[in-house]
CSV table of C-alpha atoms in Angstrom, one decimal:
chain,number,residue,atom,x,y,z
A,99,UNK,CA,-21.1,14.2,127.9
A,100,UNK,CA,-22.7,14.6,124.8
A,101,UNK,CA,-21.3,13.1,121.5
A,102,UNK,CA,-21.4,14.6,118.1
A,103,UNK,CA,-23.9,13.9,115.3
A,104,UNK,CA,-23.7,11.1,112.9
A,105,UNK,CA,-25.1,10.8,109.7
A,106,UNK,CA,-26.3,6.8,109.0
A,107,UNK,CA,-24.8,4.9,106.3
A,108,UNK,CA,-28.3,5.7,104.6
A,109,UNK,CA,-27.7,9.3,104.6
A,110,UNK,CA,-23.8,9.0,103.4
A,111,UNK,CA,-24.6,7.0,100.4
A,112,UNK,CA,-27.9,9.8,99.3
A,113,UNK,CA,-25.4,12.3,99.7
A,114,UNK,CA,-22.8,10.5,97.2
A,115,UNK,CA,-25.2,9.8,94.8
A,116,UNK,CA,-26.3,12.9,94.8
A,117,UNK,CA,-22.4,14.2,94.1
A,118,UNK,CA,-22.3,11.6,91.3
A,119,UNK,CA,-25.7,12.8,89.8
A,120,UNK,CA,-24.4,16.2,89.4
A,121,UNK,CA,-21.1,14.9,87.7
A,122,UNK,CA,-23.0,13.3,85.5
A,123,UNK,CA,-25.0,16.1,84.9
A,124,UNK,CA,-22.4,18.4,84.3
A,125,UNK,CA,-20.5,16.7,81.8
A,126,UNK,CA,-23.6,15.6,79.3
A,127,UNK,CA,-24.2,19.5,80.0
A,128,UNK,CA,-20.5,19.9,78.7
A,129,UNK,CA,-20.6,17.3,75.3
A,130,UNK,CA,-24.1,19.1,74.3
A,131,UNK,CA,-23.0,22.2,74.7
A,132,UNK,CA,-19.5,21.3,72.8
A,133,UNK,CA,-21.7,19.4,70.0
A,134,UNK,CA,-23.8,22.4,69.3
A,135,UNK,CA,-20.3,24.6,69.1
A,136,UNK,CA,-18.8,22.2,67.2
A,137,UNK,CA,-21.8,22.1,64.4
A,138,UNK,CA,-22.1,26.5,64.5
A,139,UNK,CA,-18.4,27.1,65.2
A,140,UNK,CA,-16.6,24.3,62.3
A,141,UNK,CA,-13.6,26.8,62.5
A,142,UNK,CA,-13.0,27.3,66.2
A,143,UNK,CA,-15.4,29.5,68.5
A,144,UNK,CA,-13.1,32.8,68.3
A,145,UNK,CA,-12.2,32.2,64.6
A,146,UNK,CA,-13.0,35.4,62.9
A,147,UNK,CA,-13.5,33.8,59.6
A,148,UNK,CA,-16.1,30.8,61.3
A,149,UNK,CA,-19.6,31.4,59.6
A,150,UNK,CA,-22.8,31.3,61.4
A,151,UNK,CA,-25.6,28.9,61.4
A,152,UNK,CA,-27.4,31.4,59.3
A,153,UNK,CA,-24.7,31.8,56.8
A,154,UNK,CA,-24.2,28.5,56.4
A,155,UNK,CA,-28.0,27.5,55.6
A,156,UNK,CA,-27.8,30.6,52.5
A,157,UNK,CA,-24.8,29.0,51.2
A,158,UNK,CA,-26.5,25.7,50.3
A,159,UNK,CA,-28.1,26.8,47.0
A,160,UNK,CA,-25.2,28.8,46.1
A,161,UNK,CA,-23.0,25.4,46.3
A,162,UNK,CA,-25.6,24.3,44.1
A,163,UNK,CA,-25.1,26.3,41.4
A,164,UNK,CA,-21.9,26.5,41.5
A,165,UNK,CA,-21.3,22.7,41.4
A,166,UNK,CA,-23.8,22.5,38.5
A,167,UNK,CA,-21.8,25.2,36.4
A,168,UNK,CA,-18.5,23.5,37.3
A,169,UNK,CA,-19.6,20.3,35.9
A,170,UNK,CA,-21.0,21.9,32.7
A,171,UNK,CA,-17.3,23.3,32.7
A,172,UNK,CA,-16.4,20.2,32.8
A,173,UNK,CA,-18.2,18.4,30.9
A,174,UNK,CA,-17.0,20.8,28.0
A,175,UNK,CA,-13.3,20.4,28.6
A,176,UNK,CA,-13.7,17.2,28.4
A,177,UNK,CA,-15.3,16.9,25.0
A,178,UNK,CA,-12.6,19.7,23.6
A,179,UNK,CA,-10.4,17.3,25.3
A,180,UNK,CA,-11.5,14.3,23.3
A,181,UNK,CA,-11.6,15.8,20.1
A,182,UNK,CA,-7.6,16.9,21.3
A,183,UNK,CA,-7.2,13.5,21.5
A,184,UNK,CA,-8.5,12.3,18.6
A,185,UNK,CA,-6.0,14.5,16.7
A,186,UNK,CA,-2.6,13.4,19.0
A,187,UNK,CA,-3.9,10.2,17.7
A,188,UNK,CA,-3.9,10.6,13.8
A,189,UNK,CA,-0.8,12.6,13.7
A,190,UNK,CA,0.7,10.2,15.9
A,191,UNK,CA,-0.3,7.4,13.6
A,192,UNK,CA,0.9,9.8,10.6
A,193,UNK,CA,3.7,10.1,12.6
A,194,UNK,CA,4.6,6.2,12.8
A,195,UNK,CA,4.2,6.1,9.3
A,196,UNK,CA,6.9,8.5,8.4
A,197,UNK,CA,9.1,7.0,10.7
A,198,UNK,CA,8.8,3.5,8.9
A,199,UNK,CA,9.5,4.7,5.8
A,200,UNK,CA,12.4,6.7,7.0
A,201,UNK,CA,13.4,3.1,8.8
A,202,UNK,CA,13.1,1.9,5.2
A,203,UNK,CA,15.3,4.5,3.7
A,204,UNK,CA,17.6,4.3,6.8
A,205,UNK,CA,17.6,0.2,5.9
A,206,UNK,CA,18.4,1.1,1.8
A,207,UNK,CA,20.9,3.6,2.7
A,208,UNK,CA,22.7,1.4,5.6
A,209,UNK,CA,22.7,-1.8,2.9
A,210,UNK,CA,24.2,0.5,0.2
A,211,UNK,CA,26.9,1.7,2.4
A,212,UNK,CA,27.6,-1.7,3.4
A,213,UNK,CA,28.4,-2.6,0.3
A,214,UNK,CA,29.9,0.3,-1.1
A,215,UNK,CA,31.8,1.5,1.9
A,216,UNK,CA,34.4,-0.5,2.3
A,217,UNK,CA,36.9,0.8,-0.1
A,218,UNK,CA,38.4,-1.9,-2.4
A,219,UNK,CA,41.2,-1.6,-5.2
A,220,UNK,CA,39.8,-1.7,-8.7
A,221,UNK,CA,40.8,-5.3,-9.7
A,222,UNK,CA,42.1,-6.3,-13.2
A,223,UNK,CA,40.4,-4.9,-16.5
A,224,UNK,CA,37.3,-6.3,-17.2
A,225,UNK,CA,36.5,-7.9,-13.8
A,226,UNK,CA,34.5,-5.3,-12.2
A,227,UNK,CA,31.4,-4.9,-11.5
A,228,UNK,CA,28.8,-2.3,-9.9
A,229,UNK,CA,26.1,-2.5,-7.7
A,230,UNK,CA,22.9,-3.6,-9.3
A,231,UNK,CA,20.6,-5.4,-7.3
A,232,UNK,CA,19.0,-2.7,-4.4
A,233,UNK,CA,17.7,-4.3,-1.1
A,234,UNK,CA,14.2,-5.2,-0.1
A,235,UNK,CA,12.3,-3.4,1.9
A,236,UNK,CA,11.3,-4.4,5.5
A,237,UNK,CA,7.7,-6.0,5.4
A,238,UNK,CA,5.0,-3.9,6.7
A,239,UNK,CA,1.7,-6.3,8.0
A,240,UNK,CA,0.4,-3.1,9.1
A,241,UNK,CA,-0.3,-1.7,5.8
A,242,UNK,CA,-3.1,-4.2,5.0
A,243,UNK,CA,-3.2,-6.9,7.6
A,244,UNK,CA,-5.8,-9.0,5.4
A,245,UNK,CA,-4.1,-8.8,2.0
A,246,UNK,CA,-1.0,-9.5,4.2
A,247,UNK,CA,-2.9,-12.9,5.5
A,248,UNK,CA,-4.0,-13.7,2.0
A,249,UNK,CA,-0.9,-13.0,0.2
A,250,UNK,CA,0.3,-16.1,3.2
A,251,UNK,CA,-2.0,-18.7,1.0
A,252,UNK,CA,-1.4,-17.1,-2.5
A,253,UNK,CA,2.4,-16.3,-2.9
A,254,UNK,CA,5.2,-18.7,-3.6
A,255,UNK,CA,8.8,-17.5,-2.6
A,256,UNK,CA,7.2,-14.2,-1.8
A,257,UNK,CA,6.6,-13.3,-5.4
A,258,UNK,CA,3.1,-14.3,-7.5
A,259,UNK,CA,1.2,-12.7,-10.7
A,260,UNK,CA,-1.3,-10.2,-10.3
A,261,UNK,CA,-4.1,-9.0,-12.0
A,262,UNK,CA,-6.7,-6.0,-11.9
A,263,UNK,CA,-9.9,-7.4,-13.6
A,264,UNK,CA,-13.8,-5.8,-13.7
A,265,UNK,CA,-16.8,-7.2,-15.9
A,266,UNK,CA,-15.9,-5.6,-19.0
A,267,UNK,CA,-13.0,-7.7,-19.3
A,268,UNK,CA,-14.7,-11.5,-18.2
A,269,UNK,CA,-14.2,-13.0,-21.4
A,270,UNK,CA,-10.6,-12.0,-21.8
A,271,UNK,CA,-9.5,-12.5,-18.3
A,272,UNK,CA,-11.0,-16.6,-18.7
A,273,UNK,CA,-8.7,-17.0,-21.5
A,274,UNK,CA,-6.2,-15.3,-19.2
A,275,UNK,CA,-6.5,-17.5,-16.1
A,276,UNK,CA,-7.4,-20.9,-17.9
A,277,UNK,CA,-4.0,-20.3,-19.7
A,278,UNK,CA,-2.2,-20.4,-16.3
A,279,UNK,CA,-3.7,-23.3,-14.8
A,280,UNK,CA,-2.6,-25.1,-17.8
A,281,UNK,CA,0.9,-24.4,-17.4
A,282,UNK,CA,0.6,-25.5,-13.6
A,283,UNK,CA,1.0,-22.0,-12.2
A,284,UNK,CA,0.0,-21.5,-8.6
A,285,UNK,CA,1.2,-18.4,-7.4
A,286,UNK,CA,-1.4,-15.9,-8.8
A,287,UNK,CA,-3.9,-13.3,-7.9
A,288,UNK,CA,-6.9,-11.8,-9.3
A,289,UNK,CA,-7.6,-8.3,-7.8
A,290,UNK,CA,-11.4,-7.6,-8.5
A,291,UNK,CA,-13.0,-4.4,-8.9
A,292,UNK,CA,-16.0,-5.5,-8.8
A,293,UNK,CA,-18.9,-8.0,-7.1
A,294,UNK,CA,-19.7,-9.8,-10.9
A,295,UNK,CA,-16.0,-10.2,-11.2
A,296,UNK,CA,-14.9,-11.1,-7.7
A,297,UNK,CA,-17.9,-13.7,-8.1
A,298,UNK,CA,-17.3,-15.1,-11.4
A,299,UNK,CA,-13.4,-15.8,-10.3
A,300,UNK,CA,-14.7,-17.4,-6.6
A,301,UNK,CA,-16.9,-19.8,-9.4
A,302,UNK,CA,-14.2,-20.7,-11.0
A,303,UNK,CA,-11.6,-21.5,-8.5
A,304,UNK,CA,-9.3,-18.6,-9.1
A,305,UNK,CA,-7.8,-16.8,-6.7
A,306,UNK,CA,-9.2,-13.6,-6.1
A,307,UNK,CA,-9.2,-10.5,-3.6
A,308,UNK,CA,-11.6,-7.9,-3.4
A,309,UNK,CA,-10.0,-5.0,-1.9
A,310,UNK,CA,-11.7,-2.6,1.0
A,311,UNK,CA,-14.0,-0.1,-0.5
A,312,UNK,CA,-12.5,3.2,-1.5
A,313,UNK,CA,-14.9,5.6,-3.9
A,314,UNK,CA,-12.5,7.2,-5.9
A,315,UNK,CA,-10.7,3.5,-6.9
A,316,UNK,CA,-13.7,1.6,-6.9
A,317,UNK,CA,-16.2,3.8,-9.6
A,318,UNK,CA,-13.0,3.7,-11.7
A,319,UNK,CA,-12.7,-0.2,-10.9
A,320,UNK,CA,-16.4,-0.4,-11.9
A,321,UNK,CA,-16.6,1.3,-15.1
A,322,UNK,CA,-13.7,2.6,-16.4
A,323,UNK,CA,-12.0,2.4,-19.3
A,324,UNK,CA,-9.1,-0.1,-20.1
A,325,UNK,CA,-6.7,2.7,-19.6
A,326,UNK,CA,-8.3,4.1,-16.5
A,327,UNK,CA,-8.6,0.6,-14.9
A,328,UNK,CA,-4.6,0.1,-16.4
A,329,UNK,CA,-3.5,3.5,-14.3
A,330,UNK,CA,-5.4,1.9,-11.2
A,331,UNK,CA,-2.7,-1.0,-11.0
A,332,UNK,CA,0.1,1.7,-9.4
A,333,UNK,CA,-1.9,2.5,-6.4
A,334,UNK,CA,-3.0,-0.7,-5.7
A,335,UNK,CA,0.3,-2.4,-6.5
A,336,UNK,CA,2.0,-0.3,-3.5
A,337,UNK,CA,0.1,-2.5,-0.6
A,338,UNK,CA,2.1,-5.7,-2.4
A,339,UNK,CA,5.6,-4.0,-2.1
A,340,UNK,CA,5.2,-2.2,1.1
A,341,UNK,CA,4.2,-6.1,2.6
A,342,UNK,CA,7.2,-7.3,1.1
A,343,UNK,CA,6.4,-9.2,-2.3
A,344,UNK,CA,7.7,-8.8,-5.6
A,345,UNK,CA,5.1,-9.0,-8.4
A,346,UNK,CA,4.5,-9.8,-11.9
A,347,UNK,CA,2.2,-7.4,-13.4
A,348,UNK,CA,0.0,-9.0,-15.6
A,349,UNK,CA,-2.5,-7.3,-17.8
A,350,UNK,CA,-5.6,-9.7,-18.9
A,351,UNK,CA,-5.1,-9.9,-22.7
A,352,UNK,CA,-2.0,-12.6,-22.0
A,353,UNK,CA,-1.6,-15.8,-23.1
A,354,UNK,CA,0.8,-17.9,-21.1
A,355,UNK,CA,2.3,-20.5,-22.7
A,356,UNK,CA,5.3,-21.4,-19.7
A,357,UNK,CA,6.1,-20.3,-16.1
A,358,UNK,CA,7.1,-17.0,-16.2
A,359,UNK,CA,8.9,-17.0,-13.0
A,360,UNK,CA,11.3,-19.8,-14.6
A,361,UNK,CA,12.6,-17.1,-16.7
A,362,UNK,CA,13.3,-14.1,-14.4
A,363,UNK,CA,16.7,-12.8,-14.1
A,364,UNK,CA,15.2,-11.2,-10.4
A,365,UNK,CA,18.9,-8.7,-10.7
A,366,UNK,CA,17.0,-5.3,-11.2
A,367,UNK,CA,14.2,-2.9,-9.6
A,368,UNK,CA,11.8,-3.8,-12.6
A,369,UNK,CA,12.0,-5.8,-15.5
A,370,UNK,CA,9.9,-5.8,-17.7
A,371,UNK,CA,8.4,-6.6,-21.5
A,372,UNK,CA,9.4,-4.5,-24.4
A,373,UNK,CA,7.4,-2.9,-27.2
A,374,UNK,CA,10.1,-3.4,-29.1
A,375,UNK,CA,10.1,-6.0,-32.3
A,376,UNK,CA,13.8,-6.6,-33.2
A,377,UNK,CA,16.8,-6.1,-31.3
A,378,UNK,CA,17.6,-3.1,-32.0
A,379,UNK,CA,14.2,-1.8,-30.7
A,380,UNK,CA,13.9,-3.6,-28.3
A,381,UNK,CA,17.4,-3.3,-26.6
A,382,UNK,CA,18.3,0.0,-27.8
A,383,UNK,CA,20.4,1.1,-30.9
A,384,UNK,CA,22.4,4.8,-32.1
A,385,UNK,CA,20.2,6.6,-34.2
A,386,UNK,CA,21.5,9.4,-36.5
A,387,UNK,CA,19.9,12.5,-36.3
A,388,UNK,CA,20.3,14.6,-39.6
A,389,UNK,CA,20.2,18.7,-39.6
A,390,UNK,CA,21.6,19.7,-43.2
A,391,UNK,CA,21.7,23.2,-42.0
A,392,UNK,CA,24.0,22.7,-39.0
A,393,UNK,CA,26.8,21.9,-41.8
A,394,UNK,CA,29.6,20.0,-40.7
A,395,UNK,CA,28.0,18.9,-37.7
A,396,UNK,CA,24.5,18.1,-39.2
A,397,UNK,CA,24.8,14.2,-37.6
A,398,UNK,CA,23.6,14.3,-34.3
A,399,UNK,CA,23.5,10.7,-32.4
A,400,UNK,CA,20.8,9.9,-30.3
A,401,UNK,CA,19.9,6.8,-28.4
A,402,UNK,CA,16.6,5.1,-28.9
A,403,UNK,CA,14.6,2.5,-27.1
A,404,UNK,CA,11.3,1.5,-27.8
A,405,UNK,CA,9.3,1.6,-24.4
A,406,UNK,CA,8.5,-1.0,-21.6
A,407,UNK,CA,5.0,-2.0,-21.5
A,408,UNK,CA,3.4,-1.2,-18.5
A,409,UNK,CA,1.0,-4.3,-19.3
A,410,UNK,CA,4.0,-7.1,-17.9
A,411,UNK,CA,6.4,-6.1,-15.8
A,412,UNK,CA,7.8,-8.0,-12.4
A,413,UNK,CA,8.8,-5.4,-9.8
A,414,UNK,CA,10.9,-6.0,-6.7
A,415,UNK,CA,9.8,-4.7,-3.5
A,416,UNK,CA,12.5,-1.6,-3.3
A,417,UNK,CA,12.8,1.8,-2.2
A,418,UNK,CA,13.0,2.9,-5.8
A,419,UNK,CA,10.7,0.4,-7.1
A,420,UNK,CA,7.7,2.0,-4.7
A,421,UNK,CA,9.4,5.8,-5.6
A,422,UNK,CA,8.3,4.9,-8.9
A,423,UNK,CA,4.9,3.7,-8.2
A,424,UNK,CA,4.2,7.0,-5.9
A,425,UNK,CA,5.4,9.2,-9.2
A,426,UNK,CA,3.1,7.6,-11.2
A,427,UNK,CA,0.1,7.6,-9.6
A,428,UNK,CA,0.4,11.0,-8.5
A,429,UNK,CA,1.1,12.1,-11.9
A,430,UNK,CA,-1.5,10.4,-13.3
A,431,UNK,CA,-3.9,11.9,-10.5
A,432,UNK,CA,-2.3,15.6,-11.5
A,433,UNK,CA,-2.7,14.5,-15.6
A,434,UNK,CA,-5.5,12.7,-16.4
A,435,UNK,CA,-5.8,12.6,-19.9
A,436,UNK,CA,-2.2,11.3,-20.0
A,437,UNK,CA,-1.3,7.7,-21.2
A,438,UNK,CA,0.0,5.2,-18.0
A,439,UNK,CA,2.3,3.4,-20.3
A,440,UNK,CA,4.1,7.1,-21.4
A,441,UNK,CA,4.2,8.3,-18.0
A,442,UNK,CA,5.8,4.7,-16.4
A,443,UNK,CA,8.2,4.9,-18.9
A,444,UNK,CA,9.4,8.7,-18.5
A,445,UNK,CA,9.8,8.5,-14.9
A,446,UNK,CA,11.9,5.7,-15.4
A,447,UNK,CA,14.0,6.7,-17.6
A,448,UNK,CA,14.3,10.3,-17.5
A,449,UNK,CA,17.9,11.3,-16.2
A,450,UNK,CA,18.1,13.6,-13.6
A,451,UNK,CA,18.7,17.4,-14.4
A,452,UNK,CA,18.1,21.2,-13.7
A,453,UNK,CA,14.8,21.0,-12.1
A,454,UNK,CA,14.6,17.4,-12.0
A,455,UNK,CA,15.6,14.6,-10.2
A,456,UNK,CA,15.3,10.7,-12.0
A,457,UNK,CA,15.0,7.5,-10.5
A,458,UNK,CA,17.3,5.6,-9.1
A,459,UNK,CA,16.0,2.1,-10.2
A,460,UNK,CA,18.0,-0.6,-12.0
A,461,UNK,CA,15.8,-1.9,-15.1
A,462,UNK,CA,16.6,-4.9,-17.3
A,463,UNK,CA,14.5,-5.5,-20.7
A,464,UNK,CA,13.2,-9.2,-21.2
A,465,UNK,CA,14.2,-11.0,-24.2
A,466,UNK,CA,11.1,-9.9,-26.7
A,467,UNK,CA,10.9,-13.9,-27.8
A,468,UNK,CA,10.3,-15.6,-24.9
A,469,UNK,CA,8.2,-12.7,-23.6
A,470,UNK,CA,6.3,-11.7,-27.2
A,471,UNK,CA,4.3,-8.7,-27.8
A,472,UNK,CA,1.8,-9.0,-30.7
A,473,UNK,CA,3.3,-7.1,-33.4
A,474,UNK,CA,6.4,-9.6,-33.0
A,475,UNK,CA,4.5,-12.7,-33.3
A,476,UNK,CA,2.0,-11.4,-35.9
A,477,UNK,CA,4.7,-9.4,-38.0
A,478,UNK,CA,7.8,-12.1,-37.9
A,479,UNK,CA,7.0,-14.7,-35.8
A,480,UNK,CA,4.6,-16.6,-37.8
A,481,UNK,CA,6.0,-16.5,-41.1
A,482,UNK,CA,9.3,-17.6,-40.3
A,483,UNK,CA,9.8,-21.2,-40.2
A,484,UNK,CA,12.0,-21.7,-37.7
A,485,UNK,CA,11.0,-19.0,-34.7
A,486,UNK,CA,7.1,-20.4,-35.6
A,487,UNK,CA,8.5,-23.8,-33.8
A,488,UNK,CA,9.9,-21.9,-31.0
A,489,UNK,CA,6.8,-22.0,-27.8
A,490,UNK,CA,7.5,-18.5,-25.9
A,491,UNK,CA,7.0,-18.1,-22.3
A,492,UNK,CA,3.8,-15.6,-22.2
A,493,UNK,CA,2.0,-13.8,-25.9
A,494,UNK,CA,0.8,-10.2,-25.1
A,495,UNK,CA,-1.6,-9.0,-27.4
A,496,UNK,CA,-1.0,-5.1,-27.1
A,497,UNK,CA,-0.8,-4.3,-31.0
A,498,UNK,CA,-4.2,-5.3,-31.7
A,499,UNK,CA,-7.8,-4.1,-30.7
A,500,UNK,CA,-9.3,-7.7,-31.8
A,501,UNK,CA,-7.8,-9.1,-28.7
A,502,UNK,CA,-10.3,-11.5,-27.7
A,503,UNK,CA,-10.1,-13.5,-31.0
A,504,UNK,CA,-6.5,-13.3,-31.4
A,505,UNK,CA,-6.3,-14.8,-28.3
A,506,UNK,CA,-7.9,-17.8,-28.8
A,507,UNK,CA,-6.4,-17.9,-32.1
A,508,UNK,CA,-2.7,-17.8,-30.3
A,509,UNK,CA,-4.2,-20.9,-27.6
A,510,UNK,CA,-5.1,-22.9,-31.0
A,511,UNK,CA,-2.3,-22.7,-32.3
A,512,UNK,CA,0.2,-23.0,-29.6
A,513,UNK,CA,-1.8,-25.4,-27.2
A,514,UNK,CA,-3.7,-27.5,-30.0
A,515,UNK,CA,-1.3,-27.6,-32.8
A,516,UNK,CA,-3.7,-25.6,-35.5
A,517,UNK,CA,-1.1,-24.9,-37.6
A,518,UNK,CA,-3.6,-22.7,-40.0
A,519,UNK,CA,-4.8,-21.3,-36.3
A,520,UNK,CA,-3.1,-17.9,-37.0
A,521,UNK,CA,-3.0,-17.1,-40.6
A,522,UNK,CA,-6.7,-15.2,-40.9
A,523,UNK,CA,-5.1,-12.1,-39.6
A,524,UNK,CA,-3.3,-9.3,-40.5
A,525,UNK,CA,-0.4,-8.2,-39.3
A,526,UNK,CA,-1.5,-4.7,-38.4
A,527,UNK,CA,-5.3,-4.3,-37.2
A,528,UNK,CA,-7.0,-3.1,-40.6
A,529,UNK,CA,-8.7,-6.7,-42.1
């Protein structure tokens, strides 16, 4: 019988490989075929929206240019954008610095109601007393941080003597400054406006601070006249309250004789020097106004003070004190031709009324002998014996254009006993 065919191990294992050949085949067929969909198709194959190869290779340069406008549109929102910014940040800063003022005021008003709102019965007659001494303000490094730093060094007990100086006053100012080291006085300031003065102080060991240029101040500083550098002094002296120090105002045609600080009451806004010669002028008296025609009322009283000189005065660091400041400046800015020393005084006296509304600022007068204008010492003074003996605290020669003579004249008779030192002169300033 015949048996069936066999195929050899040889053929069987042809036959598989073959098989295995063809699987291979067939699924390298399948990834090609699936890469090359993949790359035409992104989308899916029967994705109506899926572009074609074509479509896809004219798109390219339209990406371009549409990526090169978008970053030009960028690049422009992001400059307006910058300049945005800068803005948010100056009214931001303004901002801040409305708030700290309002903190200020907040502070004032908070203190006042402190000490005025608890209520309390009137005690007996003649025991009471008002509210005179306003609080400080809260010190503000930001203002100036480097005059803040100095002022660290300079200041004693948060108070010193200040000066504005340029070159047109050199000679005066020496007379000034060498007067107060004599007397042992540490706490004061020279504020120069300008290099020849700032130098000449720095050579002679006085303290001095130049302050950070600013046009309009400094080509007044430089050459102005001794009332434009005098109206100067309101501006500048708002840096020294707003940081938290009181000051003694000192013009540079002073004598100082004693510590000046030794003989501050320190109970008021500003106190300050009179113009006044007697005590009645000085501290205020009832003058009689006389209008025939009014009949029986032609007697009209009217109170009369001679003015503070804004030449020597201490001021605290206040609310009011800087309200003043700020009225002064600006009216000198508004009123140029107008007089410092008028305009200090009427905004600190005037009363409120229709239209108008005063300052709020406690003021004390120092005693005109211890802190002596010229007219006093040339006028009286000297010819009495008795108040010739007396040694004031500082000599102010305001009343006289001579000043630099009178001045050495005062420091020869006061400092090296020349009794004859001060009898050349007269008392008004015709020879």
């Amino acid at each position: 019988m015949m048996g069936g065919r066999r195929d050899g191990p040889l053929m069987r294992n042809a036959s598989q490989s073959t098989v295995k050949s063809r699987i291979l085949m067939a699924i390298a067929t399948g990834i090609s075929l699936g890469c090359v969909f993949a790359f035409l198709y992104p989308h899916g194959f029967f994705s109506s929206s899926a572009p074609t190869f074509h479509s896809r290779l004219t798109q390219v340069p339209s990406t371009k240019c549409e990526s090169s406008e978008k970053l030009n549109e960028l690049k422009t929102e992001y400059a307006a954008a910058s300049i945005r910014n800068a803005e948010l940040r100056q009214q931001v800063k303004e901002l801040i610095e409305k708030l700290k003022l309002a903190e200020q005021g907040k502070d004032h008003a908070q203190k006042q109601v402190e000490a005025l709102g608890k209520q309390h019965k009137a005690g007996s007659f003649g025991t009471v007393k008002g509210l005179k001494t306003n609080p400080t303000v809260i010190p503000d490094e930001s203002v100036n941080p480097r005059l803040a730093k100095f002022l660290e060094n300079v200041a004693v007990q948060r108070e010193l003597i200040v000066a504005l100086a340029n070159w047109n006053v050199k000679d005066s100012l020496e007379i000034w400054f060498t007067s107060i080291k004599r007397v042992g006085i540490r706490n004061y300031l020279v504020v120069a406006l300008d290099d020849k003065i700032a130098e000449f102080c720095e050579s002679n060991d006085v303290p001095v601070y130049k302050r950070d240029p600013d046009e309009g101040i400094d080509s007044i500083g430089r050459a102005g006249t001794n009332h434009a550098v005098s109206g100067l002094k309101f501006r500048i002296l708002r840096e020294f309250l707003q940081l938290g120090y009181s000051v003694l105002l000192s013009d540079v045609d002073i004598v100082y004789l004693q510590n000046p600080f030794n003989y501050l009451y320190r109970d008021s806004d500003v106190e300050s020097m009179t113009d006044g010669h007697n005590n009645m002028t000085a501290y205020g008296f009832d003058d009689v106004f006389d209008e025939p025609t009014m009949g029986w009322a032609r007697y009209a009283h009217t109170i009369r003070l001679w003015v503070y000189n804004s030449g020597f005065f201490y001021i605290r660091p206040t609310i009011p004190s800087i309200e003043l400041l700020d009225r002064v400046a600006s009216r000198l800015a508004r009123e140029p031709k107008s007089w410092d020393q008028a305009v200090f005084n009427e905004e600190l006296f005037f009363p409120s009324h229709p239209g108008y509304e005063g300052i709020y600022a406690a003021r004390r007068t120092m005693d005109f002998y211890l802190f002596m204008n010229s007219k006093v010492l040339f006028k009286t003074v000297r010819k009495d014996a008795r108040l010739s003996k007396f040694k004031p605290v500082i000599i102010h020669v305001n009343y006289h254009p001579n000043k630099l003579e009178r001045m050495k004249a005062i420091v020869e008779y006061y400092v090296n006993g020349n009794q004859d030192a001060l009898k050349a002169f007269p008392d008004g300033s015709d020879w």
